[in-house]
Tab-separated table of C-alpha atoms in Angstrom:
chain	number	residue	atom	x	y	z
A	16	MET	CA	31.886	59.963	-18.379
A	17	SER	CA	30.282	58.405	-15.136
A	18	LEU	CA	26.938	57.153	-14.422
A	19	GLU	CA	24.853	58.218	-11.577
A	20	PHE	CA	21.760	56.504	-10.861
A	21	ILE	CA	18.724	58.541	-9.515
A	22	PRO	CA	14.782	57.618	-8.970
A	23	ALA	CA	12.952	56.985	-12.296
A	24	ARG	CA	9.984	59.559	-13.500
A	25	LEU	CA	6.425	58.293	-14.787
A	26	ASP	CA	7.610	60.123	-18.200
A	27	ASP	CA	10.768	57.788	-18.258
A	28	VAL	CA	8.649	54.981	-19.513
A	29	ASP	CA	9.245	55.371	-23.438
A	30	GLY	CA	12.924	56.156	-22.736
A	31	LEU	CA	12.855	52.841	-20.620
A	32	LEU	CA	11.181	50.830	-23.593
A	33	THR	CA	13.692	52.180	-25.751
A	34	LEU	CA	16.621	51.010	-23.718
A	35	TYR	CA	15.258	47.555	-23.110
A	36	ARG	CA	14.455	47.051	-26.755
A	37	GLN	CA	18.058	48.375	-27.815
A	38	VAL	CA	19.831	45.923	-25.237
A	39	TYR	CA	17.686	42.793	-25.413
A	40	GLY	CA	15.706	43.198	-28.806
A	41	ARG	CA	12.244	41.146	-28.524
A	42	SER	CA	13.662	38.557	-26.273
A	43	TYR	CA	13.277	40.293	-22.901
A	44	ALA	CA	10.380	38.015	-21.131
A	45	LEU	CA	9.464	40.330	-18.204
A	46	PRO	CA	6.860	43.040	-18.720
A	47	LEU	CA	9.135	45.438	-16.475
A	48	GLY	CA	10.750	46.035	-19.922
A	49	THR	CA	7.813	45.721	-22.482
A	50	ASP	CA	4.559	46.729	-20.968
A	51	PRO	CA	4.215	50.572	-20.497
A	52	GLU	CA	1.550	49.987	-17.998
A	53	VAL	CA	3.295	47.688	-15.953
A	54	MET	CA	6.155	49.865	-15.999
A	55	ALA	CA	4.266	52.955	-14.940
A	56	ARG	CA	2.561	50.991	-12.116
A	57	GLU	CA	5.777	49.902	-10.862
A	58	ILE	CA	7.610	53.489	-10.688
A	59	ALA	CA	4.622	54.890	-8.719
A	60	ALA	CA	4.563	51.946	-6.460
A	61	PRO	CA	5.609	52.627	-2.864
A	62	ASP	CA	7.228	49.212	-2.359
A	63	THR	CA	9.304	49.498	-5.595
A	64	THR	CA	12.535	51.430	-6.107
A	65	TRP	CA	13.021	52.316	-9.805
A	66	LEU	CA	16.499	53.859	-10.495
A	67	VAL	CA	17.843	55.228	-13.943
A	68	ALA	CA	20.917	56.458	-15.214
A	69	ARG	CA	20.696	59.704	-17.739
A	70	GLU	CA	23.133	60.472	-20.169
A	71	PRO	CA	25.275	63.501	-18.908
A	72	GLY	CA	23.604	66.775	-20.348
A	73	GLY	CA	20.414	64.891	-21.916
A	74	ASP	CA	17.562	62.797	-21.266
A	75	ARG	CA	18.530	59.572	-22.920
A	76	LEU	CA	18.804	56.656	-20.498
A	77	LEU	CA	21.770	54.811	-20.186
A	78	GLY	CA	21.071	52.500	-17.403
A	79	SER	CA	18.087	50.930	-15.342
A	80	ILE	CA	17.586	48.687	-12.289
A	81	LEU	CA	14.576	48.266	-9.801
A	82	GLY	CA	14.104	46.664	-6.532
A	83	THR	CA	10.861	45.273	-5.151
A	84	VAL	CA	10.053	44.792	-1.430
A	85	ASP	CA	7.708	42.450	0.085
A	86	PRO	CA	7.180	44.269	3.162
A	87	ALA	CA	5.508	41.196	4.794
A	88	ALA	CA	8.597	38.645	4.598
A	89	ARG	CA	10.837	41.563	4.986
A	90	ILE	CA	12.727	40.732	1.649
A	91	GLY	CA	13.720	42.768	-1.451
A	92	LYS	CA	14.180	41.246	-5.098
A	93	LEU	CA	16.316	43.215	-7.635
A	94	GLN	CA	15.685	42.828	-11.366
A	95	GLY	CA	16.027	44.385	-14.655
A	96	LEU	CA	19.362	45.624	-14.621
A	97	VAL	CA	20.584	46.916	-18.190
A	98	ILE	CA	23.140	49.309	-19.281
A	99	HIS	CA	23.038	50.555	-22.769
A	100	PRO	CA	25.986	49.540	-25.193
A	101	ASP	CA	27.312	53.287	-25.213
A	102	ALA	CA	27.803	53.168	-21.298
A	103	ARG	CA	29.649	49.662	-21.078
A	104	GLY	CA	33.004	49.742	-19.149
A	105	LEU	CA	32.017	52.446	-17.068
A	106	GLY	CA	31.500	50.158	-13.945
A	107	GLY	CA	27.393	51.295	-14.172
A	108	ALA	CA	26.157	47.898	-13.379
A	109	ASN	CA	28.167	47.558	-10.498
A	110	LEU	CA	27.189	50.809	-9.044
A	111	ALA	CA	23.312	50.059	-9.889
A	112	VAL	CA	23.360	46.698	-8.099
A	113	GLN	CA	25.661	48.177	-4.885
A	114	GLN	CA	23.326	51.156	-4.554
A	115	LEU	CA	20.188	49.569	-4.844
A	116	ALA	CA	20.871	46.884	-2.714
A	117	ASP	CA	22.507	48.691	0.299
A	118	GLN	CA	19.231	51.154	-0.309
A	119	LEU	CA	17.071	48.218	0.619
A	120	LEU	CA	19.190	46.617	3.176
A	121	THR	CA	19.916	49.997	5.203
A	122	GLY	CA	17.098	52.346	4.515
A	123	ASP	CA	14.520	53.795	6.581
A	124	HIS	CA	12.491	50.515	6.392
A	125	PRO	CA	15.176	48.147	5.769
A	126	VAL	CA	14.586	44.380	4.563
A	127	ASP	CA	16.639	41.354	6.039
A	128	SER	CA	17.785	40.174	2.412
A	129	VAL	CA	17.814	41.117	-1.019
A	130	TYR	CA	18.238	38.155	-3.626
A	131	ALA	CA	18.316	38.610	-7.720
A	132	THR	CA	18.906	35.846	-10.164
A	133	ALA	CA	21.238	36.338	-13.297
A	134	ARG	CA	21.303	34.837	-16.970
A	135	THR	CA	23.872	32.155	-17.767
A	136	ASP	CA	24.841	32.960	-21.297
A	137	THR	CA	27.547	35.045	-19.761
A	138	THR	CA	29.103	35.336	-16.243
A	139	ALA	CA	29.059	39.157	-16.346
A	140	PRO	CA	25.912	39.445	-14.448
A	141	GLN	CA	26.561	36.970	-11.840
A	142	ARG	CA	29.960	38.437	-10.996
A	143	ILE	CA	28.439	42.028	-11.093
A	144	CYS	CA	26.084	40.704	-8.208
A	145	LEU	CA	29.070	38.466	-6.441
A	146	LYS	CA	31.449	41.791	-6.560
A	147	SER	CA	28.443	43.813	-4.535
A	148	GLY	CA	28.505	41.296	-1.864
A	149	PHE	CA	26.006	38.901	-3.095
A	150	ARG	CA	26.428	35.348	-2.138
A	151	ALA	CA	25.754	32.349	-4.742
A	152	LEU	CA	22.995	30.085	-3.462
A	153	GLY	CA	21.991	27.650	-6.325
A	154	VAL	CA	21.203	27.171	-10.045
A	155	LEU	CA	17.835	26.868	-11.576
A	156	PRO	CA	17.578	24.627	-14.651
A	157	ASN	CA	14.898	25.663	-17.260
A	158	LEU	CA	13.892	28.309	-14.996
A	159	ARG	CA	11.871	30.377	-17.713
A	160	LYS	CA	11.055	30.443	-21.269
A	161	ALA	CA	12.563	33.426	-23.217
A	162	ALA	CA	14.229	32.222	-26.607
A	163	TRP	CA	14.765	28.871	-25.039
A	164	HIS	CA	14.372	27.432	-21.580
A	165	GLU	CA	16.841	29.389	-19.929
A	166	THR	CA	18.861	28.434	-16.685
A	167	MET	CA	19.388	31.008	-14.177
A	168	VAL	CA	21.500	31.463	-10.811
A	169	LEU	CA	20.312	32.253	-7.273
A	170	LEU	CA	22.042	34.917	-5.179
A	171	ALA	CA	21.340	36.905	-2.185
A	172	LYS	CA	22.552	39.452	0.051
A	173	HIS	CA	21.748	39.964	4.010
A	174	ARG	CA	21.572	42.760	6.012
A	175	SER	CA	24.743	42.840	8.583
A	176	GLY	CA	23.960	40.392	11.728
A	177	VAL	CA	21.051	38.442	10.008
A	178	LEU	CA	22.894	35.300	9.024
A	179	GLU	CA	24.282	34.832	12.500
A	180	GLN	CA	20.683	34.577	13.700
A	181	ARG	CA	19.816	31.345	11.655
A	182	LEU	CA	17.852	28.928	13.307
A	183	PRO	CA	19.600	25.371	13.695
A	184	VAL	CA	18.374	22.481	11.610
A	185	TYR	CA	19.211	19.049	12.767
A	186	LYS	CA	18.708	16.497	10.173
A	187	VAL	CA	17.850	16.560	6.389
A	188	PRO	CA	17.013	13.789	3.824
A	189	SER	CA	20.492	12.451	2.573
A	190	ALA	CA	19.672	13.850	-1.126
A	191	LEU	CA	20.040	17.367	0.832
A	192	GLY	CA	23.566	16.799	1.722
A	193	GLY	CA	25.322	18.272	-1.037
A	194	LEU	CA	23.256	21.400	-0.746
A	195	VAL	CA	24.109	21.425	3.005
A	196	ARG	CA	27.712	21.152	2.181
A	197	ALA	CA	27.701	24.164	-0.375
A	198	LEU	CA	26.729	26.459	2.415
A	199	ALA	CA	29.299	25.290	5.045
A	200	ASP	CA	30.804	28.713	4.964
A	201	VAL	CA	27.562	30.620	5.521
A	202	PRO	CA	27.475	32.184	8.853
A	203	GLY	CA	25.086	30.654	11.320
A	204	PRO	CA	24.657	27.587	13.758
A	205	ALA	CA	27.730	25.455	14.525
A	206	GLN	CA	26.001	22.417	14.137
A	207	ARG	CA	25.181	21.406	10.663
A	208	PRO	CA	22.259	19.477	9.766
A	209	GLU	CA	22.817	15.480	9.655
A	210	PRO	CA	22.028	13.850	6.394
A	211	VAL	CA	19.815	10.949	7.235
A	212	ASN	CA	19.588	7.903	4.636
A	213	GLU	CA	16.148	7.136	4.846
A	214	PRO	CA	14.312	5.484	1.856
A	215	LEU	CA	11.984	8.267	0.294
A	216	PRO	CA	8.121	7.567	-0.077
A	217	ARG	CA	7.399	5.872	-3.514
A	218	PRO	CA	4.868	7.316	-5.411
A	219	ARG	CA	1.737	4.997	-6.779
A	220	LYS	CA	2.112	3.411	-9.904
A	221	GLY	CA	-0.012	4.440	-12.998
A	222	GLY	CA	-0.425	7.763	-11.895
A	223	ILE	CA	-3.748	7.282	-10.452
A	224	ALA	CA	-5.160	9.935	-7.909
A	225	VAL	CA	-6.367	8.909	-4.687
A	226	ARG	CA	-9.049	11.879	-5.172
A	227	GLU	CA	-10.805	13.455	-8.416
A	228	LEU	CA	-9.041	16.907	-8.853
A	229	GLU	CA	-10.908	19.871	-10.404
A	230	PHE	CA	-8.509	22.869	-12.048
A	231	ILE	CA	-9.576	26.100	-11.484
A	232	ASP	CA	-8.085	28.908	-13.576
A	233	ALA	CA	-9.982	31.981	-12.332
A	234	PRO	CA	-6.816	34.330	-10.811
A	235	ALA	CA	-9.420	36.713	-9.181
A	236	PHE	CA	-11.669	34.007	-7.168
A	237	VAL	CA	-8.033	32.325	-6.335
A	238	SER	CA	-6.802	35.276	-5.040
A	239	ARG	CA	-10.006	36.001	-2.976
A	240	ARG	CA	-10.142	32.458	-1.857
A	241	PHE	CA	-6.548	32.198	-0.987
A	242	GLY	CA	-5.995	32.334	2.908
A	243	GLY	CA	-2.345	32.670	2.697
A	244	LEU	CA	-1.800	29.754	5.023
A	245	GLY	CA	0.181	26.650	4.255
A	246	GLU	CA	3.923	25.413	4.568
A	247	CYS	CA	5.018	26.864	0.924
A	248	PHE	CA	5.282	30.436	0.675
A	249	TYR	CA	6.941	32.550	-2.095
A	250	PRO	CA	7.434	35.933	-1.653
A	251	PHE	CA	5.998	38.400	-4.648
A	252	HIS	CA	3.909	36.053	-6.143
A	253	GLU	CA	0.086	35.472	-5.739
A	254	PRO	CA	-1.725	32.431	-7.108
A	255	ASN	CA	-3.699	32.539	-9.785
A	256	VAL	CA	-4.793	28.838	-10.064
A	257	MET	CA	-5.737	26.116	-7.982
A	258	LEU	CA	-6.449	22.588	-7.684
A	259	SER	CA	-9.255	21.293	-5.584
A	260	ALA	CA	-9.853	17.846	-4.371
A	261	ALA	CA	-13.512	17.076	-5.311
A	262	ASP	CA	-14.241	15.820	-1.809
A	263	GLY	CA	-13.069	18.894	-0.051
A	264	ALA	CA	-9.911	17.073	1.487
A	265	TYR	CA	-7.736	19.801	0.227
A	266	GLU	CA	-6.803	22.836	-1.957
A	267	VAL	CA	-3.451	23.667	-3.852
A	268	TYR	CA	-2.544	27.091	-4.785
A	269	ALA	CA	-0.084	27.909	-7.220
A	270	HIS	CA	1.119	30.783	-9.614
A	271	LEU	CA	1.423	29.621	-13.124
A	272	SER	CA	2.627	31.351	-16.604
A	273	PRO	CA	1.986	29.343	-19.502
A	274	ALA	CA	3.821	31.998	-21.453
A	275	ASP	CA	7.070	30.748	-20.040
A	276	GLY	CA	6.605	27.396	-18.271
A	277	TYR	CA	7.319	28.739	-15.006
A	278	CYS	CA	4.943	27.768	-11.948
A	279	THR	CA	5.591	27.757	-8.219
A	280	LEU	CA	3.411	25.960	-5.425
A	281	ILE	CA	2.037	28.561	-2.859
A	282	GLY	CA	0.112	27.829	0.334
A	283	ILE	CA	-0.044	24.093	0.743
A	284	GLU	CA	0.086	21.811	3.199
A	285	LEU	CA	2.210	18.772	1.753
A	286	ALA	CA	0.963	16.183	4.399
A	287	GLU	CA	-2.555	16.681	3.138
A	288	ILE	CA	-1.670	16.094	-0.512
A	289	GLY	CA	-0.572	12.634	0.308
A	290	GLU	CA	-0.400	10.662	-2.821
A	291	ASP	CA	-1.579	13.028	-5.331
A	292	LEU	CA	1.603	14.764	-5.978
A	293	ASP	CA	2.561	13.327	-9.100
A	294	THR	CA	-1.080	14.114	-10.119
A	295	ILE	CA	-0.977	17.327	-9.442
A	296	THR	CA	2.110	17.917	-11.240
A	297	ASP	CA	0.693	16.452	-14.282
A	298	ARG	CA	-2.372	18.647	-14.130
A	299	LEU	CA	-0.121	21.708	-13.858
A	300	ALA	CA	1.947	20.258	-16.867
A	301	ALA	CA	-1.041	19.847	-18.773
A	302	HIS	CA	-1.769	23.493	-18.551
A	303	GLY	CA	1.607	24.819	-19.386
A	304	ALA	CA	3.931	24.299	-16.645
A	305	ARG	CA	7.466	23.118	-17.412
A	306	TYR	CA	9.165	24.101	-14.342
A	307	ILE	CA	7.495	23.609	-11.296
A	308	GLU	CA	9.136	25.179	-8.001
A	309	ALA	CA	8.389	24.477	-4.071
A	310	LEU	CA	10.046	26.777	-1.706
A	311	VAL	CA	10.282	24.500	1.784
A	312	PRO	CA	11.538	24.937	5.404
A	313	LEU	CA	14.975	23.248	5.585
A	314	ASP	CA	13.829	21.875	8.807
A	315	SER	CA	10.543	20.571	7.384
A	316	TYR	CA	12.037	16.726	6.928
A	317	HIS	CA	8.985	14.857	6.178
A	318	SER	CA	7.667	17.523	3.584
A	319	LEU	CA	11.266	17.228	2.036
A	320	ARG	CA	11.205	13.504	1.924
A	321	ARG	CA	7.833	13.681	0.281
A	322	LEU	CA	8.711	16.358	-2.661
A	323	LEU	CA	12.271	14.326	-3.012
A	324	GLY	CA	10.018	10.725	-3.631
A	325	HIS	CA	7.920	12.539	-6.253
A	326	GLY	CA	10.633	13.672	-8.451
A	327	PHE	CA	11.187	17.323	-6.999
A	328	LEU	CA	15.091	17.998	-6.393
A	329	PRO	CA	16.867	20.613	-4.737
A	330	VAL	CA	18.239	23.313	-6.905
A	331	ALA	CA	19.058	25.986	-4.497
A	332	ALA	CA	18.896	27.328	-0.813
A	333	TYR	CA	18.161	30.459	1.049
A	334	PRO	CA	19.459	30.623	4.498
A	335	ALA	CA	17.885	33.120	6.815
A	336	MET	CA	14.977	33.490	4.295
A	337	ARG	CA	12.131	34.355	6.879
A	338	ARG	CA	12.109	35.685	10.267
A	339	GLU	CA	10.742	33.825	13.209
A	340	ALA	CA	10.177	34.913	16.926
A	341	GLU	CA	13.747	33.566	17.931
A	342	GLY	CA	15.647	33.885	14.876
A	343	PHE	CA	15.749	33.257	10.843
A	344	ARG	CA	14.563	30.143	9.126
A	345	ASP	CA	16.379	28.614	6.562
A	346	TYR	CA	14.643	27.609	3.183
A	347	VAL	CA	15.528	25.441	0.158
A	348	VAL	CA	14.064	25.578	-3.428
A	349	LEU	CA	13.007	22.293	-4.792
A	350	ALA	CA	12.306	21.725	-8.479
A	351	ARG	CA	10.791	19.214	-10.920
A	352	ILE	CA	11.819	19.956	-14.215
A	353	LEU	CA	9.431	18.920	-17.366
A	354	GLN	CA	11.621	19.892	-20.034
A	355	PRO	CA	14.760	17.898	-21.494
A	356	LEU	CA	17.854	19.671	-19.670
A	357	ASP	CA	20.397	21.191	-21.984
A	358	PHE	CA	23.664	22.309	-20.054
A	359	ARG	CA	25.785	23.106	-23.006
A	360	GLY	CA	26.919	26.692	-23.578
A	361	LEU	CA	26.263	27.710	-20.068
A	362	ALA	CA	28.784	30.419	-18.326
A	363	ILE	CA	28.593	29.684	-14.754
A	364	ASP	CA	30.815	31.172	-12.356
A	365	ALA	CA	32.942	28.854	-10.086
A	366	ALA	CA	30.924	30.107	-7.111
A	367	PHE	CA	27.942	27.936	-8.294
A	368	GLN	CA	30.175	24.948	-8.952
A	369	PRO	CA	29.074	22.951	-5.685
A	370	PHE	CA	25.195	23.705	-6.468
A	371	THR	CA	25.660	22.565	-9.914
A	372	GLU	CA	27.405	19.381	-9.031
A	373	GLN	CA	24.997	18.228	-6.597
A	374	TYR	CA	21.905	18.749	-8.960
A	375	ILE	CA	23.458	17.037	-11.876
A	376	GLU	CA	24.723	14.131	-9.510
A	377	LEU	CA	20.819	13.663	-8.157
A	378	TRP	CA	19.480	14.155	-11.707
A	379	LYS	CA	21.581	11.196	-12.919
A	380	GLN	CA	20.726	9.234	-9.844
A	381	GLN	CA	17.019	9.849	-10.554
A	382	HIS	CA	16.956	9.299	-13.888
A	383	LEU	CA	19.926	7.124	-15.272
A	384	ASP	CA	20.445	4.806	-12.307
A	385	THR	CA	20.077	1.270	-13.541
A	386	HIS	CA	20.823	-0.484	-10.198
A	387	GLY	CA	18.232	-3.084	-9.279
A	388	ILE	CA	16.255	-3.082	-12.622
A	389	PHE	CA	17.987	-6.148	-14.157
A	390	GLN	CA	17.484	-8.942	-12.143
């Protein structure tokens, strides 16, 4: 028996719900496998391609995967890969990832890159992506809470010729040196960024905000208010909360999911925030954030220093993520983890070792370094 992946139909929703429940039980965290209204909407959405594999001679679903495109960012995202236990060992997972990634990268309206995150309870999903031409780009500790706060890995595959058009980056803060070295074999500029060992900005003692902040949890209002501007962006995410300085000096937008603790900063200007970054993260944590992420251009030297100085650490990179007029700009993922880390029991392919080791070393320096304490 061999699997064939074809577009899903609206009348597949019940079969998809059964498939995800059979494979994941009740632990699947995303509505794409649990909410029939969301699933039907995605199947019908013009920017989503949902593929399924049916049992030969029947209607039972044996596999599923979907890809979503952000047309403005020209980025695709793969997710929801699932293969029924009765169809394991047939190469269906590899076929699904390869077929859908190639379709998004070379179709009528191709994207510049496709990314995916993979679980770390086993190396199988990671190796499926790696075998399909995806490149290891980082490890995301405590990314989301399912049955536990789960660590994921980040992978991406680029359209032919895109990586060769990466724009040069001339310097980065020294804390990003390990991440830059992990990207040494990625095609692009011959000149690598120089790690600069410059003291980081020091946060204010006591966590006292420079300005009074107002937290606004009104998704419809926040969406209307958001202008799409700012240095940090995140494809496929719309802000649903905001923090506003009472004196009107700035507004911070974020996508916050209290159910799993995931939060990403969107559309902010880090230079405007100044010393309030710690207070902002504290306020987000008070409303359920356990993992706070910022996606920042690798050439934004001063913004990277500000985030590093306020407890954010680099966890992943995304070369050639965003198209500029003259080429493609690299980005770096920085995260502030607000839950205790526990890497015991993880299964991570060796391709992610440089990213994991640089993060662990920086985490130790941030939390365990006693140099200068005893006087």
